[in-house]
CSV table of C-alpha atoms in Angstrom, one decimal:
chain,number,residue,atom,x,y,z
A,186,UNK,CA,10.1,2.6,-5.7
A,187,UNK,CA,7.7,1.6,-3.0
A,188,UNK,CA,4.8,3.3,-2.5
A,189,UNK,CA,1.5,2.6,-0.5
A,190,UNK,CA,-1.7,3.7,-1.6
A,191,UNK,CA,-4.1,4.0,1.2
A,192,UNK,CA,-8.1,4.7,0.1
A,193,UNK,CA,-9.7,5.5,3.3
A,194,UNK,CA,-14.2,5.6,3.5
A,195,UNK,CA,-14.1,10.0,2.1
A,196,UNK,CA,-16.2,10.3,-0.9
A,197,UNK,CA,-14.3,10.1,-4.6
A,198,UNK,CA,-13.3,6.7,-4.1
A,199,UNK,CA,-13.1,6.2,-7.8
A,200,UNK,CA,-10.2,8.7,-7.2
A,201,UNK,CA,-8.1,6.1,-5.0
A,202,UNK,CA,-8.8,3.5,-7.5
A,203,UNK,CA,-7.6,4.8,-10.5
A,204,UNK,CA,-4.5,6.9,-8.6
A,205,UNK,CA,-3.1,3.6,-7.2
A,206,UNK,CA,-3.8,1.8,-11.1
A,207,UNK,CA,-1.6,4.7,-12.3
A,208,UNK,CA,0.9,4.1,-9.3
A,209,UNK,CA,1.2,0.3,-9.8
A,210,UNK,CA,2.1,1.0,-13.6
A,211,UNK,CA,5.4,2.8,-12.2
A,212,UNK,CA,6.0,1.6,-9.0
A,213,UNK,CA,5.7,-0.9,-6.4
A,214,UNK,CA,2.2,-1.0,-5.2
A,215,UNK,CA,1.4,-1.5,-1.6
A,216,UNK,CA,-2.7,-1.0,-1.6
A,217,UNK,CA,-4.8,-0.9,1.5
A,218,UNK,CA,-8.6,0.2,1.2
A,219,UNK,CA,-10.2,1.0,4.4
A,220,UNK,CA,-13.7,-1.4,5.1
A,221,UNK,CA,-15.5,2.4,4.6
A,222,UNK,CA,-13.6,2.9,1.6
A,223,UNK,CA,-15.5,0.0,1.0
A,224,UNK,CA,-18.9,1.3,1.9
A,225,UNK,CA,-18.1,4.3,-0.1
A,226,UNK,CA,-17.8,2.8,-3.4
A,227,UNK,CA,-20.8,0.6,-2.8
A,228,UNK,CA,-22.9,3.9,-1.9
A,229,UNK,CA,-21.3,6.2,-4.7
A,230,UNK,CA,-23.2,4.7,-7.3
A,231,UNK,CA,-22.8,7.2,-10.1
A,232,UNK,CA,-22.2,6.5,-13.8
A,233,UNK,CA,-18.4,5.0,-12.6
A,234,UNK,CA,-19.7,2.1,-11.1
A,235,UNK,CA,-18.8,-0.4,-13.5
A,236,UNK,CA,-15.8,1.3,-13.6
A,237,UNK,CA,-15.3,1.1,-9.7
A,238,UNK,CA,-15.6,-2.4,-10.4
A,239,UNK,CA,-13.1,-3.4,-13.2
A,240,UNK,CA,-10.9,-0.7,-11.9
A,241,UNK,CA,-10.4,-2.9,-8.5
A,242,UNK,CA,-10.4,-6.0,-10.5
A,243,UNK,CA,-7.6,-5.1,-12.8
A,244,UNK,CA,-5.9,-3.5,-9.3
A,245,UNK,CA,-5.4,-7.3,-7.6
A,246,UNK,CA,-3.5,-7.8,-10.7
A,247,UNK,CA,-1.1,-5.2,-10.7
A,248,UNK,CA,-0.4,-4.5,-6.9
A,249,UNK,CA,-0.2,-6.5,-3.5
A,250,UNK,CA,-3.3,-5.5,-2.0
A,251,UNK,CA,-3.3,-5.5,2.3
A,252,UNK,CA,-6.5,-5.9,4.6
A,253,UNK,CA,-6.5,-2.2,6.7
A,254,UNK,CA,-6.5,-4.5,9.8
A,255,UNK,CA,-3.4,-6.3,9.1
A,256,UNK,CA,-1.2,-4.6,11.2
A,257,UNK,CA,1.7,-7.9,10.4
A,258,UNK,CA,1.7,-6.8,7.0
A,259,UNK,CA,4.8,-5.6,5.7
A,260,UNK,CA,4.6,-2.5,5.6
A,261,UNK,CA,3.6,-1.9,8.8
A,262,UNK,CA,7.3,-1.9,9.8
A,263,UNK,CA,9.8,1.0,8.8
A,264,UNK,CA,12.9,-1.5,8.0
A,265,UNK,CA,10.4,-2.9,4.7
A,266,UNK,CA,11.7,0.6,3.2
A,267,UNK,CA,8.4,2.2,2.1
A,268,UNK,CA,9.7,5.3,-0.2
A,269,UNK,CA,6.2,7.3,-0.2
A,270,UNK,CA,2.7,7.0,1.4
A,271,UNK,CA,-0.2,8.7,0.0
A,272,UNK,CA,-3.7,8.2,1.4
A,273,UNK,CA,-6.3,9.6,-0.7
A,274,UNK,CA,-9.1,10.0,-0.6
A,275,UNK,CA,-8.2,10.9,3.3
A,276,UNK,CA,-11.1,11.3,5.4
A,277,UNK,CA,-11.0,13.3,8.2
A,278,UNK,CA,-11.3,10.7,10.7
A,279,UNK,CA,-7.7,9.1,9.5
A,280,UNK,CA,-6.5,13.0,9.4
A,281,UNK,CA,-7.3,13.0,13.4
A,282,UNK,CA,-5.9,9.8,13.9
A,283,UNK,CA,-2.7,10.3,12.3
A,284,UNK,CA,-2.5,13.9,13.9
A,285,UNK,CA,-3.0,12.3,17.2
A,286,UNK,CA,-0.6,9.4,16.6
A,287,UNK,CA,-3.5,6.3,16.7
A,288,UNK,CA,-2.1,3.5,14.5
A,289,UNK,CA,-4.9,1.4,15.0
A,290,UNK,CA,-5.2,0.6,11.3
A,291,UNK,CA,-2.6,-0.4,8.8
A,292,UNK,CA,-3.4,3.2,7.1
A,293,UNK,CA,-3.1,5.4,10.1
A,294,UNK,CA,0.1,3.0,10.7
A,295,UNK,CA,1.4,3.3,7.5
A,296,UNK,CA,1.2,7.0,7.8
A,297,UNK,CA,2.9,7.0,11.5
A,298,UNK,CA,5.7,5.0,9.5
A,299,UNK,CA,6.0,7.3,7.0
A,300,UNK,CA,6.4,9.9,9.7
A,301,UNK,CA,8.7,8.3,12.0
A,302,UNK,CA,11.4,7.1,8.7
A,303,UNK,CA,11.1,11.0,7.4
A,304,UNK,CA,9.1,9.8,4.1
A,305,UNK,CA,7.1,10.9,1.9
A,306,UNK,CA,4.0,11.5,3.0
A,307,UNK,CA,0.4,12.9,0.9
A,308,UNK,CA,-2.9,13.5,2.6
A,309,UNK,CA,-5.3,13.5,-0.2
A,310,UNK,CA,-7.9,15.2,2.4
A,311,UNK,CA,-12.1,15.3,0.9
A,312,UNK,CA,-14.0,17.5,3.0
A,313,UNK,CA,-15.5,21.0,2.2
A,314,UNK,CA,-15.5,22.8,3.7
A,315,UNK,CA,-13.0,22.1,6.2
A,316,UNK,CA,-13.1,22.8,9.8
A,317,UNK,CA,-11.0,24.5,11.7
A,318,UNK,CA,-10.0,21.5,13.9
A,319,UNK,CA,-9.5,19.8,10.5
A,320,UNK,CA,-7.4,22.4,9.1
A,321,UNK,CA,-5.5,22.7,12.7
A,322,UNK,CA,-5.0,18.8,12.0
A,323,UNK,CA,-3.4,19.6,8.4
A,324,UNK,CA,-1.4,22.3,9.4
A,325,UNK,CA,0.4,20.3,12.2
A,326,UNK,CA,0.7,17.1,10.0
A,327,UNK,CA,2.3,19.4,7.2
A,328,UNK,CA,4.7,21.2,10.1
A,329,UNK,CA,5.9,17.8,10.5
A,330,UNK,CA,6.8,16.9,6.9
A,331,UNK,CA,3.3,15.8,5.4
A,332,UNK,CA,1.8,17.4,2.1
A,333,UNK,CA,-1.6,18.5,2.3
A,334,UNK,CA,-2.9,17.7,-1.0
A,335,UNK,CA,-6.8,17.8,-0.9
A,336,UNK,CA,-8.2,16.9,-4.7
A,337,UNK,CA,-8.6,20.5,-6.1
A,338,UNK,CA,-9.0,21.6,-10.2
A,339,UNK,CA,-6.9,23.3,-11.9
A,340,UNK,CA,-8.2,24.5,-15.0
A,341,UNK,CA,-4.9,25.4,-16.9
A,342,UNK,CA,-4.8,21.8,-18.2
A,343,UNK,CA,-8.5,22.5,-20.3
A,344,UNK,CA,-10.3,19.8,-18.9
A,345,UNK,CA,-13.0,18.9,-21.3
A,346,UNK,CA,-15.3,16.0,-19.2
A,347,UNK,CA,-14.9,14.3,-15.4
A,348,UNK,CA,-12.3,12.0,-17.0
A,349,UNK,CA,-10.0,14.8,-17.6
A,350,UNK,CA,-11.0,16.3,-14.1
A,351,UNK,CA,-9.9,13.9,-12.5
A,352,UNK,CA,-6.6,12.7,-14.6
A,353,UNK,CA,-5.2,16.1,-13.6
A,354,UNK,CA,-5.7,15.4,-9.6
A,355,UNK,CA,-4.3,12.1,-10.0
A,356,UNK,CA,-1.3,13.7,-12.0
A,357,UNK,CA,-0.7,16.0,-9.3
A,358,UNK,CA,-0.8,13.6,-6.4
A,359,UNK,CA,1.7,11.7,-9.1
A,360,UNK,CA,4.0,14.4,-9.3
A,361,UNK,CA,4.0,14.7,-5.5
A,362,UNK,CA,5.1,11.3,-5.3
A,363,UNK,CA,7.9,12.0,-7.8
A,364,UNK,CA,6.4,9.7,-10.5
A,365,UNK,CA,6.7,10.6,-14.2
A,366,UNK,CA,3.4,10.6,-16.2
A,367,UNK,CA,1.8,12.6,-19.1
A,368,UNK,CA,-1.9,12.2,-18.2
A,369,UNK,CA,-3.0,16.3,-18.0
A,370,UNK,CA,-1.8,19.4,-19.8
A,371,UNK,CA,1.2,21.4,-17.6
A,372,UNK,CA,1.2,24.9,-17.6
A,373,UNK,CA,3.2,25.8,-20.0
């Protein structure tokens, strides 16, 4: 499969990170981080930071990594055959702009290719709370074949500490991508 992992400037950057780590180690990684995703991680300076760090490190290993204003990038264009597109975390200035069709960026393009070839589609949206413009946004994006996927607990899977917090939002966003894993507890 190929699948682009877009990290756009929300808080939980650390999130996009390690979900696209976990996507390149069963996929085809197509990795675009916003210039505020950038600004993001160098603000969110909590006890991941080192983390942050190796995390993107050991990412320009293991995936092709794209500048958001390369809009000649491959997959820009439908006809490279994308198979999903997750953008997470998705701030709600790329929600507008993909509601209101701007592909001025190769996230918010990537996403009106996803859109246009009928593929998958996940908007990882961080905000809280939402707005109703926001959430008038989401519901129109998901009318037209998007999953709203925000990064919410659930706390069937017994998370102990933020590591198991987040391994279960990454494993959903996984399983809506149709990636096999075993990194949090299913209901069972």
């Amino acid at each position: 499969m190929k699948i682009v992992a877009a990290i756009s400037g929300a808080s939980g950057i650390n999130l996009g990170l390690k979900l696209a780590l976990q996507i390149a180690k069963r996929s085809d990684a197509y990795v675009v981080i916003s210039r505020g995703a950038k600004e993001v991680l160098l603000k969110e300076r909590i006890i991941e930071d080192e983390k942050n760090l190796s995390a993107l490190k050991a990412l320009e290993k293991v995936a092709k990594i794209h500048s958001d204003d390369d809009l000649a990038a491959p997959i820009s264009s439908g006809s490279f055959g994308i198979d999903a597109t997750i953008i997470a975390p998705c701030s709600i200035n790329t929600l507008a702009k993909i509601h209101a069709g701007f592909a001025d960026t190769l996230i918010t393009r990537a996403a009106a290719v996803a859109l246009k070839e009928r593929k998958r589609l996940v908007l990882g949206v961080r905000e809280m709370p939402f707005s109703t413009l926001a959430l008038e946004h989401a519901a129109k994006l998901s009318a037209l074949g998007a999953v709203i996927a925000p990064p919410v607990l659930g706390y069937y899977s017994g998370q102990n500490s933020l590591e198991d917090m987040e391994n279960f939002i990454i494993g959903k966003w996984l399983d809506l991508l149709g990636l096999e894993h075993q990194i949090y507890k299913r209901w069972s």
